[in-house]
Amino acid sequence: MIAYVFFVLFLLLCLLKVALLFVIFMTGNNFFGGGNDADYYNNYALGYENFAVNIWPVILRHLNEMGLYSRDGISLILKFLGFIAIPFLVAKLTYVKNSPYHKRTFWGAVVVMSAYPTLIYFATDIYRDIFMVFIWVLGLFVFRFLSHKPGFIKGFPSFVIGVVISYVLFEFRPYLGLGFLAALIFSTFYSFRRYSFFLSLFAFLIILFGLFCGGLLDPIINYRAGFFDDDNSSSLGITFSSPARFFPDLAMSIAFQLFGVFIINVPAVIVFMLESLPFTLFFFYVIKNRAYSTKFVDYLIVFFITYSVVWLLGNDNLGTSVRLRIYSYTSIFIAFCIIYQNKKMLLDRARKNLNDSSE
């Protein structure tokens, strides 16, 4: 019954998206104002721009040179990926063997990802974000296979594929590729279930502080400083200007960007209610119930921490944080779905054993 309700909600969301696209087509309203990256990508593809900020416009130009590019055509493909493919692929990643709750979890995940406002927005034109999320989600299937410990012979080709995917992601956004690769390598040595999350986080923060004091994080901090060159680009004003300011600034960056509590206008309120608040609930559920996690969850947690820390240190723009945290939010959401099913099954088994013993 619950699965059926979620399925109906998914159909309703599809109808709402069609209506949204119609409104955009009729009015040209981008809803959030500001510049449009899609215009730049289109101009580069057509040869009107010659400076590529990442690999996405290069891909579009190659398609144009082969006679395979049109803005409407690429936009349609990205709509399919954002509205259909990504929600269903993410839902597929929530599978837990022998779970009687998988069907409801599957359709629940489809609904949550289908209702993700940022994904909906960036699927309305030829932004790079949707294609990046699609590649990243495919990469998660690589690690899910590796998390089943297939052995060196069977696992090595998948590991190589994972490295290739990390390179592709690096070409789109360097810290996304590095975060993916770091999780691919280091999650092998970390158990979210066995090790204290808070002690692990404390140790990680101490190491991070040491790197900061040693100047090894200067490239990231200097990149962040670029947001202050334009008076209109910086939303937060967090500088990481000294060791004494490191932890207070990091705390503010986490609160404002990751948890979305920097609420300055109506769109920020909407995004907080529809994205940050659910994420916060999923996040604390995952931490509280980490005893029910799996090796795949280990990867998701390591990716979440390594990737999130880098962009929290390197970004000072609230609007940019909304698109950067898609991967952080989705990682925690998948972990939540897996842990939820494992916990339900274990509690059901415990109740059944209790009933059997009382008879």
Coordinates of C-alpha atoms in Angstrom, one line a residue:
M1 CA 0.0 0.0 0.0
I2 CA 2.8 2.4 0.9
A3 CA 4.7 1.6 -2.3
Y4 CA 1.5 2.3 -4.3
V5 CA 1.1 5.7 -2.6
F6 CA 4.7 6.6 -3.5
F7 CA 4.1 5.5 -7.0
V8 CA 1.1 7.8 -7.3
L9 CA 3.2 10.7 -5.8
F10 CA 5.9 10.0 -8.5
L11 CA 3.3 10.3 -11.2
L12 CA 2.0 13.6 -9.7
L13 CA 5.5 14.9 -9.6
C14 CA 6.0 14.1 -13.2
L15 CA 2.8 16.1 -14.1
L16 CA 4.0 19.0 -12.0
K17 CA 7.4 19.0 -13.8
V18 CA 5.7 19.0 -17.1
A19 CA 3.7 22.1 -15.9
L20 CA 6.9 23.7 -14.7
L21 CA 8.6 23.2 -18.1
F22 CA 5.6 24.7 -19.8
V23 CA 5.7 27.8 -17.6
I24 CA 9.5 28.1 -18.3
F25 CA 8.9 27.8 -22.0
M26 CA 6.1 30.4 -22.0
T27 CA 7.8 32.9 -19.7
G28 CA 11.5 32.2 -19.8
N29 CA 11.6 32.7 -16.1
N30 CA 14.7 31.3 -14.4
F31 CA 13.1 31.8 -11.0
F32 CA 16.3 32.6 -9.2
G33 CA 17.7 35.4 -11.3
G34 CA 21.4 35.9 -12.0
G35 CA 23.5 34.6 -14.8
N36 CA 22.8 31.5 -16.8
D37 CA 25.6 29.0 -17.1
A38 CA 23.7 27.3 -19.9
D39 CA 24.0 30.3 -22.1
Y40 CA 27.8 30.2 -21.8
Y41 CA 27.8 26.4 -22.5
N42 CA 25.7 26.9 -25.6
N43 CA 27.9 29.8 -26.9
Y44 CA 31.0 27.7 -26.4
A45 CA 29.4 24.7 -28.2
L46 CA 28.6 27.0 -31.2
G47 CA 32.1 28.5 -31.2
Y48 CA 31.2 32.0 -29.8
E49 CA 33.4 31.3 -26.7
N50 CA 36.9 29.9 -26.6
F51 CA 37.7 29.6 -22.9
A52 CA 36.5 26.3 -21.4
V53 CA 36.0 26.3 -17.6
N54 CA 35.6 22.6 -17.5
I55 CA 35.1 19.6 -19.8
W56 CA 31.3 20.0 -20.3
P57 CA 31.5 22.8 -22.9
V58 CA 34.3 20.9 -24.7
I59 CA 32.0 17.8 -24.9
L60 CA 29.2 20.0 -26.3
R61 CA 31.5 21.5 -28.9
H62 CA 32.6 18.1 -30.1
L63 CA 29.0 17.1 -30.4
N64 CA 28.4 20.2 -32.5
E65 CA 31.4 19.5 -34.7
M66 CA 29.9 16.1 -35.4
G67 CA 26.5 17.6 -36.2
L68 CA 24.9 16.0 -33.1
Y69 CA 24.4 19.1 -31.0
S70 CA 21.3 21.2 -30.4
R71 CA 20.5 23.0 -27.2
D72 CA 17.0 21.7 -27.1
G73 CA 18.1 18.1 -27.8
I74 CA 20.8 18.0 -25.1
S75 CA 18.4 19.7 -22.7
L76 CA 15.8 17.0 -23.4
I77 CA 18.3 14.2 -22.7
L78 CA 19.3 15.9 -19.4
K79 CA 15.6 16.2 -18.5
F80 CA 15.3 12.5 -18.9
L81 CA 18.4 11.9 -16.8
G82 CA 17.3 14.3 -14.1
F83 CA 13.6 13.4 -14.0
I84 CA 13.7 9.7 -14.6
A85 CA 17.1 8.0 -14.7
I86 CA 18.8 9.5 -11.7
P87 CA 15.8 8.9 -9.3
F88 CA 15.5 5.3 -10.4
L89 CA 19.2 4.6 -10.3
V90 CA 19.5 6.1 -6.8
A91 CA 16.5 4.0 -5.7
K92 CA 18.2 0.9 -7.2
L93 CA 21.2 1.6 -4.9
T94 CA 19.0 1.3 -1.8
Y95 CA 18.5 -2.4 -2.5
V96 CA 19.0 -4.7 0.6
K97 CA 19.0 -8.4 0.0
N98 CA 15.9 -10.2 1.3
S99 CA 14.4 -7.0 2.6
P100 CA 10.6 -7.0 2.7
Y101 CA 10.7 -3.2 2.8
H102 CA 12.6 -2.8 -0.4
K103 CA 9.6 -2.0 -2.6
R104 CA 8.4 0.8 -0.3
T105 CA 12.0 2.1 0.1
F106 CA 12.6 2.0 -3.7
W107 CA 9.5 4.1 -4.5
G108 CA 10.1 6.3 -1.6
A109 CA 13.6 7.0 -2.9
V110 CA 12.2 7.7 -6.4
V111 CA 9.8 10.2 -4.9
V112 CA 12.5 12.0 -2.8
M113 CA 14.9 12.3 -5.7
S114 CA 12.2 13.3 -8.1
A115 CA 11.2 16.1 -5.7
Y116 CA 14.7 17.4 -5.2
P117 CA 14.4 21.0 -6.1
T118 CA 18.0 21.6 -7.2
L119 CA 17.9 18.6 -9.5
I120 CA 14.7 19.8 -11.0
Y121 CA 16.1 23.2 -11.6
F122 CA 19.3 22.1 -13.3
A123 CA 17.4 19.7 -15.5
T124 CA 15.7 22.6 -17.2
D125 CA 18.6 23.5 -19.5
I126 CA 22.1 22.3 -20.5
Y127 CA 23.8 22.8 -17.1
R128 CA 26.6 20.3 -16.4
D129 CA 25.2 19.3 -13.0
I130 CA 22.7 16.7 -14.1
F131 CA 25.3 14.8 -16.3
M132 CA 27.8 15.0 -13.4
V133 CA 25.3 13.5 -10.9
F134 CA 24.5 10.8 -13.5
I135 CA 28.1 9.8 -13.8
W136 CA 28.6 9.9 -10.1
V137 CA 25.6 7.7 -9.4
L138 CA 26.9 5.2 -12.0
G139 CA 30.2 5.2 -10.0
L140 CA 28.3 4.3 -6.9
F141 CA 27.3 1.0 -8.5
V142 CA 31.0 0.2 -9.0
F143 CA 31.6 0.5 -5.3
R144 CA 28.5 -1.4 -4.4
F145 CA 29.9 -4.3 -6.4
L146 CA 33.3 -3.9 -4.6
S147 CA 31.6 -3.8 -1.2
H148 CA 30.5 -7.4 -1.7
K149 CA 34.2 -8.4 -1.6
P150 CA 34.4 -10.1 -5.0
G151 CA 38.2 -10.8 -4.6
F152 CA 41.1 -9.3 -6.4
I153 CA 40.6 -11.0 -9.8
K154 CA 36.9 -10.1 -10.1
G155 CA 37.3 -6.8 -8.3
F156 CA 40.3 -5.3 -10.0
P157 CA 38.4 -4.4 -13.3
S158 CA 35.7 -2.7 -11.3
F159 CA 38.3 -0.8 -9.3
V160 CA 39.9 0.4 -12.6
I161 CA 36.5 1.5 -13.8
G162 CA 36.1 3.4 -10.5
V163 CA 39.4 5.2 -11.1
V164 CA 38.4 6.1 -14.6
I165 CA 35.1 7.5 -13.3
S166 CA 37.0 9.5 -10.7
Y167 CA 39.1 11.0 -13.5
V168 CA 36.0 11.9 -15.5
L169 CA 34.5 13.6 -12.4
F170 CA 37.7 15.4 -11.8
E171 CA 37.5 16.9 -15.3
F172 CA 34.0 18.2 -14.4
R173 CA 34.9 19.4 -10.9
P174 CA 38.3 18.5 -9.4
Y175 CA 37.2 18.0 -5.7
L176 CA 34.3 15.8 -6.8
G177 CA 36.7 13.4 -8.6
L178 CA 39.2 13.5 -5.7
G179 CA 36.4 12.8 -3.2
F180 CA 35.3 9.8 -5.2
L181 CA 38.8 8.5 -5.5
A182 CA 39.6 9.0 -1.8
A183 CA 36.4 7.1 -0.8
L184 CA 37.3 4.3 -3.3
I185 CA 40.7 3.8 -1.7
F186 CA 40.3 4.7 2.0
S187 CA 36.8 3.3 2.7
T188 CA 38.4 -0.2 2.7
F189 CA 40.1 0.7 6.0
Y190 CA 37.1 2.3 7.7
S191 CA 34.1 0.8 9.4
F192 CA 31.2 3.2 10.1
R193 CA 29.6 0.5 12.2
R194 CA 32.6 -0.4 14.4
Y195 CA 34.4 2.9 14.9
S196 CA 32.9 5.8 16.9
F197 CA 31.7 8.4 14.4
F198 CA 32.4 11.3 16.7
L199 CA 35.9 10.0 17.6
S200 CA 36.6 9.4 14.0
L201 CA 35.4 12.9 13.1
F202 CA 37.5 14.4 15.9
A203 CA 40.6 12.7 14.7
F204 CA 39.8 13.8 11.1
L205 CA 39.4 17.4 12.2
I206 CA 42.7 17.4 14.1
I207 CA 44.4 16.1 11.0
L208 CA 42.6 18.8 8.9
F209 CA 43.7 21.5 11.4
G210 CA 47.3 20.3 11.1
L211 CA 47.1 20.4 7.3
F212 CA 45.8 23.9 7.6
C213 CA 48.5 25.1 9.9
G214 CA 51.1 23.5 7.7
G215 CA 49.8 25.4 4.7
L216 CA 48.8 22.2 2.8
L217 CA 45.2 23.5 2.5
D218 CA 46.3 26.9 1.0
P219 CA 45.3 26.0 -2.6
I220 CA 41.7 25.4 -1.3
I221 CA 41.7 28.5 0.9
N222 CA 43.1 30.6 -1.9
Y223 CA 40.4 29.4 -4.2
R224 CA 37.9 30.4 -1.6
A225 CA 39.4 33.9 -1.6
G226 CA 38.5 34.3 -5.2
F227 CA 34.9 34.7 -4.1
F228 CA 35.9 38.0 -2.5
D229 CA 37.2 39.5 -5.7
D230 CA 33.6 40.2 -6.8
D231 CA 31.5 42.0 -4.3
N232 CA 28.4 40.3 -5.6
S233 CA 29.7 36.7 -5.5
S234 CA 30.4 36.2 -1.8
S235 CA 27.4 35.2 0.2
L236 CA 29.0 34.3 3.5
G237 CA 32.2 36.2 4.2
I238 CA 33.9 33.3 5.9
T239 CA 37.7 33.7 5.3
F240 CA 39.6 31.0 7.3
S241 CA 42.1 33.8 7.9
S242 CA 44.0 32.3 10.8
P243 CA 44.4 29.1 12.9
A244 CA 42.4 30.8 15.6
R245 CA 39.5 31.2 13.2
F246 CA 39.7 27.8 11.6
F247 CA 37.2 25.9 13.8
P248 CA 34.7 28.7 14.2
D249 CA 34.8 29.4 10.4
L250 CA 34.5 25.7 9.7
A251 CA 31.5 25.4 12.0
M252 CA 29.8 28.4 10.3
S253 CA 30.5 27.0 6.9
I254 CA 29.0 23.7 7.9
A255 CA 25.9 25.3 9.4
F256 CA 25.3 27.8 6.6
Q257 CA 26.2 25.7 3.6
L258 CA 25.7 22.0 4.5
F259 CA 22.7 22.4 6.9
G260 CA 21.3 25.5 5.1
V261 CA 20.6 27.7 8.1
F262 CA 21.8 30.8 6.3
I263 CA 18.2 31.9 5.4
I264 CA 18.2 35.4 3.7
N265 CA 15.3 35.3 1.3
V266 CA 12.3 33.3 0.2
P267 CA 14.1 30.9 -2.1
A268 CA 16.5 30.1 0.8
V269 CA 13.5 29.3 3.0
I270 CA 12.1 27.0 0.3
V271 CA 15.4 25.2 -0.2
F272 CA 15.9 24.8 3.5
M273 CA 12.5 23.2 4.0
L274 CA 12.6 20.9 1.0
E275 CA 16.3 20.0 1.0
S276 CA 18.3 20.9 4.2
L277 CA 15.7 19.9 6.7
P278 CA 15.1 16.4 5.3
F279 CA 18.9 16.0 5.0
T280 CA 19.3 16.9 8.6
L281 CA 16.8 14.3 9.7
F282 CA 18.4 11.6 7.5
F283 CA 21.9 12.6 8.7
F284 CA 21.1 12.2 12.5
Y285 CA 19.2 9.0 11.8
V286 CA 22.2 7.5 10.0
I287 CA 24.6 8.5 12.9
K288 CA 22.2 7.2 15.6
N289 CA 21.7 3.9 13.8
R290 CA 25.1 3.2 12.4
A291 CA 25.1 -0.2 14.0
Y292 CA 22.9 -1.3 11.0
S293 CA 25.2 0.0 8.3
T294 CA 27.0 -2.0 5.6
K295 CA 30.3 -1.9 3.7
F296 CA 28.6 0.1 1.0
V297 CA 27.5 2.6 3.7
D298 CA 31.2 2.9 4.7
Y299 CA 32.0 4.2 1.2
L300 CA 29.1 6.6 1.3
I301 CA 30.2 8.0 4.7
V302 CA 33.9 8.3 3.6
F303 CA 32.8 10.1 0.4
F304 CA 30.5 12.3 2.3
I305 CA 33.2 13.5 4.7
T306 CA 36.1 13.9 2.3
Y307 CA 34.1 15.5 -0.5
S308 CA 32.0 17.7 1.8
V309 CA 35.0 19.0 3.8
V310 CA 36.8 20.1 0.6
W311 CA 33.9 22.1 -0.8
L312 CA 33.0 23.5 2.6
L313 CA 36.5 24.9 2.8
G314 CA 36.7 26.0 -0.8
N315 CA 33.3 27.6 -1.4
D316 CA 31.9 30.8 0.0
N317 CA 28.8 31.2 -2.2
L318 CA 25.4 30.1 -0.9
G319 CA 24.0 29.6 -4.4
T320 CA 27.0 27.4 -5.4
S321 CA 26.7 25.4 -2.2
V322 CA 23.2 24.3 -3.3
R323 CA 24.6 22.5 -6.3
L324 CA 27.8 21.3 -4.6
R325 CA 25.9 19.5 -1.8
I326 CA 23.7 17.4 -4.1
Y327 CA 26.3 14.6 -3.8
S328 CA 26.6 15.0 0.0
Y329 CA 22.9 14.9 0.5
T330 CA 22.3 12.0 -1.8
S331 CA 25.1 10.0 -0.1
I332 CA 23.4 10.3 3.2
F333 CA 20.0 9.6 1.8
I334 CA 21.1 6.3 0.3
A335 CA 22.8 5.4 3.6
F336 CA 19.6 6.2 5.4
C337 CA 17.5 3.9 3.1
I338 CA 19.9 1.0 3.6
I339 CA 20.2 1.4 7.4
Y340 CA 16.4 1.9 7.7
Q341 CA 15.8 -1.5 6.0
N342 CA 18.5 -3.3 8.0
K343 CA 17.1 -1.9 11.3
K344 CA 13.5 -2.9 10.4
M345 CA 14.5 -6.4 9.5
L346 CA 16.5 -6.9 12.7
L347 CA 13.7 -5.6 14.9
D348 CA 11.2 -7.8 13.1
R349 CA 13.5 -10.8 13.6
A350 CA 13.8 -9.9 17.3
R351 CA 10.0 -9.6 17.7
K352 CA 9.5 -12.9 16.0
N353 CA 12.0 -14.7 18.2
L354 CA 10.4 -13.1 21.3
N355 CA 6.9 -14.3 20.2
D356 CA 8.2 -17.8 19.4
S357 CA 9.9 -18.1 22.8
S358 CA 6.7 -16.9 24.6
E359 CA 4.5 -19.6 22.9

